PDB file of C-alpha atoms and ligand atoms in Angstrom:
ATOM      1  CA  UNK A   1      17.737 -15.180  -4.211  1.00 65.00           C
ATOM      2  CA  UNK A   2      14.634 -17.267  -3.478  1.00 86.00           C
ATOM      3  CA  UNK A   3      11.706 -15.467  -1.845  1.00 95.00           C
ATOM      4  CA  UNK A   4      11.204 -18.251   0.733  1.00 97.00           C
ATOM      5  CA  UNK A   5      14.051 -19.352   3.011  1.00 98.00           C
ATOM      6  CA  UNK A   6      13.593 -22.121   5.568  1.00 98.00           C
ATOM      7  CA  UNK A   7      16.348 -22.455   8.192  1.00 98.00           C
ATOM      8  CA  UNK A   8      18.425 -25.616   7.644  1.00 98.00           C
ATOM      9  CA  UNK A   9      16.958 -28.289   9.936  1.00 97.00           C
ATOM     10  CA  UNK A  10      20.175 -29.011  11.806  1.00 98.00           C
ATOM     11  CA  UNK A  11      20.272 -31.295  14.880  1.00 98.00           C
ATOM     12  CA  UNK A  12      20.536 -28.133  16.983  1.00 98.00           C
ATOM     13  CA  UNK A  13      17.440 -26.526  15.459  1.00 98.00           C
ATOM     14  CA  UNK A  14      15.487 -29.769  15.763  1.00 98.00           C
ATOM     15  CA  UNK A  15      16.335 -29.959  19.479  1.00 98.00           C
ATOM     16  CA  UNK A  16      15.362 -26.307  20.044  1.00 98.00           C
ATOM     17  CA  UNK A  17      12.006 -26.780  18.292  1.00 98.00           C
ATOM     18  CA  UNK A  18      11.376 -29.969  20.285  1.00 98.00           C
ATOM     19  CA  UNK A  19      11.723 -27.988  23.516  1.00 98.00           C
ATOM     20  CA  UNK A  20       9.494 -25.075  22.539  1.00 98.00           C
ATOM     21  CA  UNK A  21       6.783 -27.325  21.041  1.00 98.00           C
ATOM     22  CA  UNK A  22       6.592 -29.536  24.158  1.00 98.00           C
ATOM     23  CA  UNK A  23       3.473 -28.743  26.204  1.00 98.00           C
ATOM     24  CA  UNK A  24       5.423 -29.641  29.391  1.00 98.00           C
ATOM     25  CA  UNK A  25       8.142 -27.029  28.812  1.00 98.00           C
ATOM     26  CA  UNK A  26       8.308 -24.420  31.575  1.00 97.00           C
ATOM     27  CA  UNK A  27       7.913 -20.781  30.638  1.00 97.00           C
ATOM     28  CA  UNK A  28      11.501 -19.736  31.399  1.00 97.00           C
ATOM     29  CA  UNK A  29      12.737 -22.532  29.125  1.00 98.00           C
ATOM     30  CA  UNK A  30      10.250 -21.521  26.428  1.00 98.00           C
ATOM     31  CA  UNK A  31      11.599 -17.955  26.562  1.00 98.00           C
ATOM     32  CA  UNK A  32      15.237 -19.038  26.451  1.00 98.00           C
ATOM     33  CA  UNK A  33      14.929 -21.558  23.614  1.00 98.00           C
ATOM     34  CA  UNK A  34      12.471 -19.615  21.465  1.00 98.00           C
ATOM     35  CA  UNK A  35      14.840 -16.639  21.691  1.00 98.00           C
ATOM     36  CA  UNK A  36      17.695 -18.861  20.493  1.00 98.00           C
ATOM     37  CA  UNK A  37      15.706 -19.784  17.385  1.00 98.00           C
ATOM     38  CA  UNK A  38      14.731 -16.150  16.880  1.00 98.00           C
ATOM     39  CA  UNK A  39      18.402 -15.171  16.973  1.00 98.00           C
ATOM     40  CA  UNK A  40      19.168 -17.718  14.236  1.00 98.00           C
ATOM     41  CA  UNK A  41      16.335 -16.303  12.136  1.00 98.00           C
ATOM     42  CA  UNK A  42      17.506 -12.714  12.533  1.00 98.00           C
ATOM     43  CA  UNK A  43      21.084 -13.654  11.637  1.00 98.00           C
ATOM     44  CA  UNK A  44      19.775 -15.395   8.496  1.00 98.00           C
ATOM     45  CA  UNK A  45      17.628 -12.391   7.571  1.00 98.00           C
ATOM     46  CA  UNK A  46      20.699 -10.145   7.641  1.00 97.00           C
ATOM     47  CA  UNK A  47      22.138 -12.257   4.800  1.00 97.00           C
ATOM     48  CA  UNK A  48      19.349 -10.892   2.594  1.00 97.00           C
ATOM     49  CA  UNK A  49      20.244  -7.214   3.022  1.00 97.00           C
ATOM     50  CA  UNK A  50      22.322  -5.424   0.377  1.00 96.00           C
ATOM     51  CA  UNK A  51      26.075  -5.119   0.826  1.00 97.00           C
ATOM     52  CA  UNK A  52      28.868  -3.431  -1.082  1.00 98.00           C
ATOM     53  CA  UNK A  53      32.547  -4.192  -1.391  1.00 98.00           C
ATOM     54  CA  UNK A  54      34.822  -2.761   1.288  1.00 98.00           C
ATOM     55  CA  UNK A  55      38.625  -2.969   1.306  1.00 98.00           C
ATOM     56  CA  UNK A  56      40.327  -2.723   4.701  1.00 98.00           C
ATOM     57  CA  UNK A  57      43.862  -3.219   6.023  1.00 98.00           C
ATOM     58  CA  UNK A  58      44.480  -5.911   8.661  1.00 98.00           C
ATOM     59  CA  UNK A  59      46.993  -5.491  11.567  1.00 98.00           C
ATOM     60  CA  UNK A  60      49.514  -7.374   9.392  1.00 98.00           C
ATOM     61  CA  UNK A  61      49.468  -4.465   6.966  1.00 98.00           C
ATOM     62  CA  UNK A  62      47.718  -6.538   4.300  1.00 98.00           C
ATOM     63  CA  UNK A  63      44.695  -5.446   2.291  1.00 98.00           C
ATOM     64  CA  UNK A  64      41.532  -7.503   2.725  1.00 98.00           C
ATOM     65  CA  UNK A  65      38.569  -7.271   0.377  1.00 98.00           C
ATOM     66  CA  UNK A  66      35.361  -7.723   2.301  1.00 98.00           C
ATOM     67  CA  UNK A  67      31.959  -6.072   2.409  1.00 98.00           C
ATOM     68  CA  UNK A  68      29.713  -3.796   4.438  1.00 97.00           C
ATOM     69  CA  UNK A  69      25.983  -3.339   4.735  1.00 95.00           C
ATOM     70  CA  UNK A  70      24.447  -0.459   2.812  1.00 95.00           C
ATOM     71  CA  UNK A  71      21.147   1.271   3.417  1.00 92.00           C
ATOM     72  CA  UNK A  72      19.031   2.006   6.449  1.00 96.00           C
ATOM     73  CA  UNK A  73      17.054  -0.502   8.482  1.00 97.00           C
ATOM     74  CA  UNK A  74      13.909  -0.610  10.553  1.00 98.00           C
ATOM     75  CA  UNK A  75      12.266  -3.457  12.487  1.00 98.00           C
ATOM     76  CA  UNK A  76       8.483  -3.694  12.760  1.00 98.00           C
ATOM     77  CA  UNK A  77       7.023  -6.262  15.164  1.00 98.00           C
ATOM     78  CA  UNK A  78       3.369  -7.198  14.730  1.00 98.00           C
ATOM     79  CA  UNK A  79       2.204  -6.616  18.297  1.00 97.00           C
ATOM     80  CA  UNK A  80       1.861  -8.547  20.490  1.00 95.00           C
ATOM     81  CA  UNK A  81       3.716 -11.785  19.719  1.00 97.00           C
ATOM     82  CA  UNK A  82       6.116 -10.108  17.274  1.00 98.00           C
ATOM     83  CA  UNK A  83       7.575  -8.105  20.156  1.00 98.00           C
ATOM     84  CA  UNK A  84       9.212 -11.332  21.361  1.00 98.00           C
ATOM     85  CA  UNK A  85      11.593 -10.879  18.396  1.00 98.00           C
ATOM     86  CA  UNK A  86      12.605  -7.306  19.162  1.00 98.00           C
ATOM     87  CA  UNK A  87      15.350  -8.177  21.646  1.00 96.00           C
ATOM     88  CA  UNK A  88      17.276 -10.328  19.152  1.00 97.00           C
ATOM     89  CA  UNK A  89      17.050  -7.608  16.511  1.00 98.00           C
ATOM     90  CA  UNK A  90      18.367  -4.983  18.932  1.00 97.00           C
ATOM     91  CA  UNK A  91      21.235  -7.288  19.917  1.00 96.00           C
ATOM     92  CA  UNK A  92      22.526  -7.494  16.348  1.00 95.00           C
ATOM     93  CA  UNK A  93      21.460  -4.078  15.008  1.00 94.00           C
ATOM     94  CA  UNK A  94      22.231  -1.561  17.739  1.00 90.00           C
ATOM     95  CA  UNK A  95      19.987   1.517  17.891  1.00 91.00           C
ATOM     96  CA  UNK A  96      17.773   0.177  15.116  1.00 96.00           C
ATOM     97  CA  UNK A  97      14.569   2.136  14.497  1.00 97.00           C
ATOM     98  CA  UNK A  98      11.474   0.236  15.655  1.00 98.00           C
ATOM     99  CA  UNK A  99       7.954   0.704  14.285  1.00 98.00           C
ATOM    100  CA  UNK A 100       4.900  -1.047  15.723  1.00 98.00           C
ATOM    101  CA  UNK A 101       1.809  -2.492  14.097  1.00 98.00           C
ATOM    102  CA  UNK A 102      -0.844  -3.807  16.498  1.00 98.00           C
ATOM    103  CA  UNK A 103      -2.986  -6.482  14.866  1.00 96.00           C
ATOM    104  CA  UNK A 104      -5.131  -8.968  16.763  1.00 93.00           C
ATOM    105  CA  UNK A 105      -6.776 -12.070  15.336  1.00 90.00           C
ATOM    106  CA  UNK A 106     -10.409 -12.552  16.337  1.00 90.00           C
ATOM    107  CA  UNK A 107     -10.394 -15.736  18.448  1.00 84.00           C
ATOM    108  CA  UNK A 108     -13.634 -17.014  16.876  1.00 88.00           C
ATOM    109  CA  UNK A 109     -13.265 -16.065  13.209  1.00 91.00           C
ATOM    110  CA  UNK A 110      -9.429 -15.810  12.963  1.00 87.00           C
ATOM    111  CA  UNK A 111      -9.947 -12.527  11.058  1.00 92.00           C
ATOM    112  CA  UNK A 112      -7.221  -9.936  11.743  1.00 94.00           C
ATOM    113  CA  UNK A 113      -8.063  -6.492  13.045  1.00 95.00           C
ATOM    114  CA  UNK A 114      -5.681  -3.549  12.690  1.00 96.00           C
ATOM    115  CA  UNK A 115      -5.778  -1.544  15.908  1.00 97.00           C
ATOM    116  CA  UNK A 116      -2.753   0.770  15.880  1.00 97.00           C
ATOM    117  CA  UNK A 117       0.428   1.529  14.035  1.00 98.00           C
ATOM    118  CA  UNK A 118       3.354   3.911  14.482  1.00 98.00           C
ATOM    119  CA  UNK A 119       6.242   3.876  12.035  1.00 98.00           C
ATOM    120  CA  UNK A 120       9.405   5.950  11.515  1.00 98.00           C
ATOM    121  CA  UNK A 121       8.637   8.927   9.270  1.00 97.00           C
ATOM    122  CA  UNK A 122      11.237   7.906   6.694  1.00 97.00           C
ATOM    123  CA  UNK A 123      10.224   4.234   6.630  1.00 98.00           C
ATOM    124  CA  UNK A 124       9.790   4.286   2.844  1.00 98.00           C
ATOM    125  CA  UNK A 125      13.577   4.756   2.553  1.00 97.00           C
ATOM    126  CA  UNK A 126      14.399   1.844   4.871  1.00 98.00           C
ATOM    127  CA  UNK A 127      14.675  -1.919   4.616  1.00 98.00           C
ATOM    128  CA  UNK A 128      12.034  -3.375   6.921  1.00 98.00           C
ATOM    129  CA  UNK A 129      12.376  -6.500   9.053  1.00 98.00           C
ATOM    130  CA  UNK A 130       8.744  -7.459   9.716  1.00 98.00           C
ATOM    131  CA  UNK A 131       8.504  -9.672  12.805  1.00 98.00           C
ATOM    132  CA  UNK A 132       5.842 -12.178  13.865  1.00 98.00           C
ATOM    133  CA  UNK A 133       6.565 -15.679  15.187  1.00 98.00           C
ATOM    134  CA  UNK A 134       3.481 -17.401  13.714  1.00 98.00           C
ATOM    135  CA  UNK A 135       2.193 -17.456  10.111  1.00 98.00           C
ATOM    136  CA  UNK A 136      -1.136 -19.322  10.214  1.00 97.00           C
ATOM    137  CA  UNK A 137      -3.815 -18.169   7.710  1.00 96.00           C
ATOM    138  CA  UNK A 138      -1.612 -15.245   6.668  1.00 97.00           C
ATOM    139  CA  UNK A 139      -4.345 -12.706   7.420  1.00 96.00           C
ATOM    140  CA  UNK A 140      -2.384 -10.759  10.050  1.00 97.00           C
ATOM    141  CA  UNK A 141       0.830 -10.428   8.089  1.00 98.00           C
ATOM    142  CA  UNK A 142      -1.023  -9.409   4.901  1.00 97.00           C
ATOM    143  CA  UNK A 143      -2.680  -6.616   6.863  1.00 97.00           C
ATOM    144  CA  UNK A 144       0.724  -5.523   8.146  1.00 98.00           C
ATOM    145  CA  UNK A 145       2.093  -5.514   4.593  1.00 98.00           C
ATOM    146  CA  UNK A 146      -0.870  -3.353   3.548  1.00 97.00           C
ATOM    147  CA  UNK A 147       0.116  -0.812   6.235  1.00 98.00           C
ATOM    148  CA  UNK A 148       3.767  -0.825   5.153  1.00 98.00           C
ATOM    149  CA  UNK A 149       2.870  -0.413   1.477  1.00 98.00           C
ATOM    150  CA  UNK A 150       0.451   2.386   2.354  1.00 98.00           C
ATOM    151  CA  UNK A 151       3.432   4.105   4.013  1.00 98.00           C
ATOM    152  CA  UNK A 152       5.504   3.823   0.851  1.00 98.00           C
ATOM    153  CA  UNK A 153       7.613   0.726   1.554  1.00 98.00           C
ATOM    154  CA  UNK A 154       8.062  -1.347  -1.628  1.00 98.00           C
ATOM    155  CA  UNK A 155       7.661  -5.123  -1.294  1.00 98.00           C
ATOM    156  CA  UNK A 156      11.284  -5.662  -2.328  1.00 97.00           C
ATOM    157  CA  UNK A 157      12.457  -3.835   0.820  1.00 98.00           C
ATOM    158  CA  UNK A 158      10.493  -6.000   3.261  1.00 98.00           C
ATOM    159  CA  UNK A 159      11.727  -9.234   4.877  1.00 98.00           C
ATOM    160  CA  UNK A 160       9.126 -11.132   6.898  1.00 98.00           C
ATOM    161  CA  UNK A 161      10.689 -13.236   9.672  1.00 98.00           C
ATOM    162  CA  UNK A 162       8.769 -15.937  11.546  1.00 98.00           C
ATOM    163  CA  UNK A 163       9.355 -19.144  13.538  1.00 98.00           C
ATOM    164  CA  UNK A 164       6.634 -21.476  12.257  1.00 98.00           C
ATOM    165  CA  UNK A 165       4.569 -21.233   9.071  1.00 98.00           C
ATOM    166  CA  UNK A 166       1.537 -23.122   7.778  1.00 98.00           C
ATOM    167  CA  UNK A 167       1.394 -23.888   4.031  1.00 98.00           C
ATOM    168  CA  UNK A 168      -1.953 -22.049   3.731  1.00 97.00           C
ATOM    169  CA  UNK A 169      -0.380 -18.894   5.165  1.00 98.00           C
ATOM    170  CA  UNK A 170       2.624 -19.078   2.862  1.00 98.00           C
ATOM    171  CA  UNK A 171       0.392 -19.420  -0.214  1.00 97.00           C
ATOM    172  CA  UNK A 172      -1.880 -16.547   0.828  1.00 97.00           C
ATOM    173  CA  UNK A 173       1.102 -14.375   1.642  1.00 98.00           C
ATOM    174  CA  UNK A 174       2.986 -15.090  -1.577  1.00 97.00           C
ATOM    175  CA  UNK A 175      -0.120 -14.348  -3.650  1.00 97.00           C
ATOM    176  CA  UNK A 176      -0.680 -11.087  -1.776  1.00 97.00           C
ATOM    177  CA  UNK A 177       2.910  -9.853  -1.669  1.00 98.00           C
ATOM    178  CA  UNK A 178       5.048 -11.810  -4.155  1.00 97.00           C
ATOM    179  CA  UNK A 179       7.976  -9.404  -3.826  1.00 98.00           C
ATOM    180  CA  UNK A 180       8.444  -9.881  -0.064  1.00 98.00           C
ATOM    181  CA  UNK A 181      11.023 -12.348   1.228  1.00 98.00           C
ATOM    182  CA  UNK A 182      10.048 -14.795   3.975  1.00 98.00           C
ATOM    183  CA  UNK A 183      12.546 -16.275   6.410  1.00 98.00           C
ATOM    184  CA  UNK A 184      10.954 -19.065   8.447  1.00 98.00           C
ATOM    185  CA  UNK A 185      12.186 -21.639  10.954  1.00 98.00           C
ATOM    186  CA  UNK A 186       9.892 -24.484   9.938  1.00 98.00           C
ATOM    187  CA  UNK A 187       6.866 -25.213   7.730  1.00 98.00           C
ATOM    188  CA  UNK A 188       4.298 -27.316   9.578  1.00 98.00           C
ATOM    189  CA  UNK A 189       1.819 -29.509   7.669  1.00 98.00           C
ATOM    190  CA  UNK A 190      -1.531 -27.767   8.244  1.00 97.00           C
ATOM    191  CA  UNK A 191      -4.015 -25.644  10.198  1.00 98.00           C
ATOM    192  CA  UNK A 192      -6.792 -27.052  12.376  1.00 97.00           C
ATOM    193  CA  UNK A 193     -10.452 -25.953  12.252  1.00 95.00           C
ATOM    194  CA  UNK A 194      -9.661 -23.024  14.595  1.00 93.00           C
ATOM    195  CA  UNK A 195      -6.845 -21.868  12.293  1.00 95.00           C
ATOM    196  CA  UNK A 196      -4.111 -22.982  14.712  1.00 97.00           C
ATOM    197  CA  UNK A 197      -0.923 -24.419  13.247  1.00 98.00           C
ATOM    198  CA  UNK A 198      -0.657 -28.220  13.602  1.00 98.00           C
ATOM    199  CA  UNK A 199       1.439 -29.594  15.294  1.00 98.00           C
ATOM    200  CA  UNK A 200       2.544 -25.990  16.000  1.00 98.00           C
ATOM    201  CA  UNK A 201       3.001 -24.951  19.589  1.00 98.00           C
ATOM    202  CA  UNK A 202      -0.302 -23.307  20.526  1.00 97.00           C
ATOM    203  CA  UNK A 203      -0.624 -19.582  21.113  1.00 97.00           C
ATOM    204  CA  UNK A 204       2.891 -18.143  20.940  1.00 98.00           C
ATOM    205  CA  UNK A 205       1.928 -14.808  22.513  1.00 97.00           C
ATOM    206  CA  UNK A 206       0.290 -16.474  25.517  1.00 97.00           C
ATOM    207  CA  UNK A 207       3.291 -18.761  26.071  1.00 98.00           C
ATOM    208  CA  UNK A 208       5.852 -15.987  25.678  1.00 97.00           C
ATOM    209  CA  UNK A 209       4.097 -13.348  27.771  1.00 97.00           C
ATOM    210  CA  UNK A 210       2.584 -15.792  30.288  1.00 95.00           C
ATOM    211  CA  UNK A 211      -1.057 -14.864  29.836  1.00 93.00           C
TER     212      UNK A 211
HETATM  213  C1  PRP B   1      -1.015 -14.520  16.319  1.00 80.43           C
HETATM  214  C2  PRP B   1       0.357 -14.455  15.683  1.00 80.43           C
HETATM  215  C3  PRP B   1       0.072 -13.777  14.367  1.00 80.43           C
HETATM  216  C4  PRP B   1      -1.280 -14.328  14.013  1.00 80.43           C
HETATM  217  C5  PRP B   1      -1.111 -15.424  13.014  1.00 80.43           C
HETATM  218  O1  PRP B   1      -1.324 -13.324  16.903  1.00 80.43           O
HETATM  219  O2  PRP B   1       1.291 -13.784  16.463  1.00 80.43           O
HETATM  220  O3  PRP B   1       0.029 -12.372  14.463  1.00 80.43           O
HETATM  221  O4  PRP B   1      -1.861 -14.847  15.217  1.00 80.43           O
HETATM  222  O5  PRP B   1      -2.324 -15.854  12.540  1.00 80.43           O
HETATM  223  P1  PRP B   1      -2.840 -15.575  11.047  1.00 80.43           P
HETATM  224  O6  PRP B   1      -1.696 -15.894  10.146  1.00 80.43           O
HETATM  225  O7  PRP B   1      -3.984 -16.538  10.908  1.00 80.43           O
HETATM  226  O8  PRP B   1      -3.288 -14.169  10.973  1.00 80.43           O
HETATM  227  P2  PRP B   1      -2.681 -13.028  17.700  1.00 80.43           P
HETATM  228  O9  PRP B   1      -3.608 -12.218  16.873  1.00 80.43           O
HETATM  229  O10 PRP B   1      -3.230 -14.303  18.291  1.00 80.43           O
HETATM  230  O11 PRP B   1      -2.239 -12.062  18.853  1.00 80.43           O
HETATM  231  P3  PRP B   1      -1.024 -12.081  19.882  1.00 80.43           P
HETATM  232  O12 PRP B   1       0.124 -11.504  19.121  1.00 80.43           O
HETATM  233  O13 PRP B   1      -1.497 -11.202  20.976  1.00 80.43           O
HETATM  234  O14 PRP B   1      -0.785 -13.491  20.342  1.00 80.43           O
HETATM  235  N1  URA B   2      -1.254 -17.779  16.392  1.00 80.43           N
HETATM  236  C1  URA B   2      -0.544 -18.560  17.231  1.00 80.43           C
HETATM  237  O1  URA B   2       0.061 -18.053  18.193  1.00 80.43           O
HETATM  238  N2  URA B   2      -0.495 -19.864  16.992  1.00 80.43           N
HETATM  239  C2  URA B   2      -1.130 -20.458  15.961  1.00 80.43           C
HETATM  240  O2  URA B   2      -1.050 -21.698  15.801  1.00 80.43           O
HETATM  241  C3  URA B   2      -1.877 -19.648  15.100  1.00 80.43           C
HETATM  242  C4  URA B   2      -1.925 -18.310  15.322  1.00 80.43           C
END
């Protein structure tokens, strides 16, 4: 499978992105529609987890050859904005383990700073869904990958899920962690001089949390 997956730009997805990118969208609408896109992303990410064959019997008494997921999972939001993606993960993976990595980008220099992390003890044995809605320069997510690798998680067991990516961030990320899969909703054309994604949607964390 390819390392980079972009959600198919269906009429539905286009309409959802149009709402969340609109500067006139009210906060409750932003929450509702961004969470719909996040749900699509999480569902797509699950397609990239390993499965094995499973044969069951249907109520008609007939055998059916299907599949089941194998292995253990963990979700790790990059706090703060990544926490917006936690709800959708919990809805599809009940009782999933959740780690946290708190990274903040300096508003002037756009350099990421690692402030805190707490991960399940056995994280090295789990597949990790790394969550952050925005991939701009790629600095924050690379720092998060560094933390995961330091805790024994191989690149091949990490899936990074985000809503909007900038090409610069994708290149930086793929050079830094070529074994990690990326699932993104859309690739925007560029960054501006303040390292914001253009056209983007502004500061996702501020919009989502209302700060
Ligand atoms: C945002 C976003 C990413 C990061 C992306 O977080 O959620 O973590 O910026 O930028 P980068 O690719 O250039 O590193 P921010 O640090 O603004 O904090 P927030 O989660 O509190 O909004
Ligand atoms: N973080 C955001 O929330 N938006 C951007 O455009 C870049 C970083």
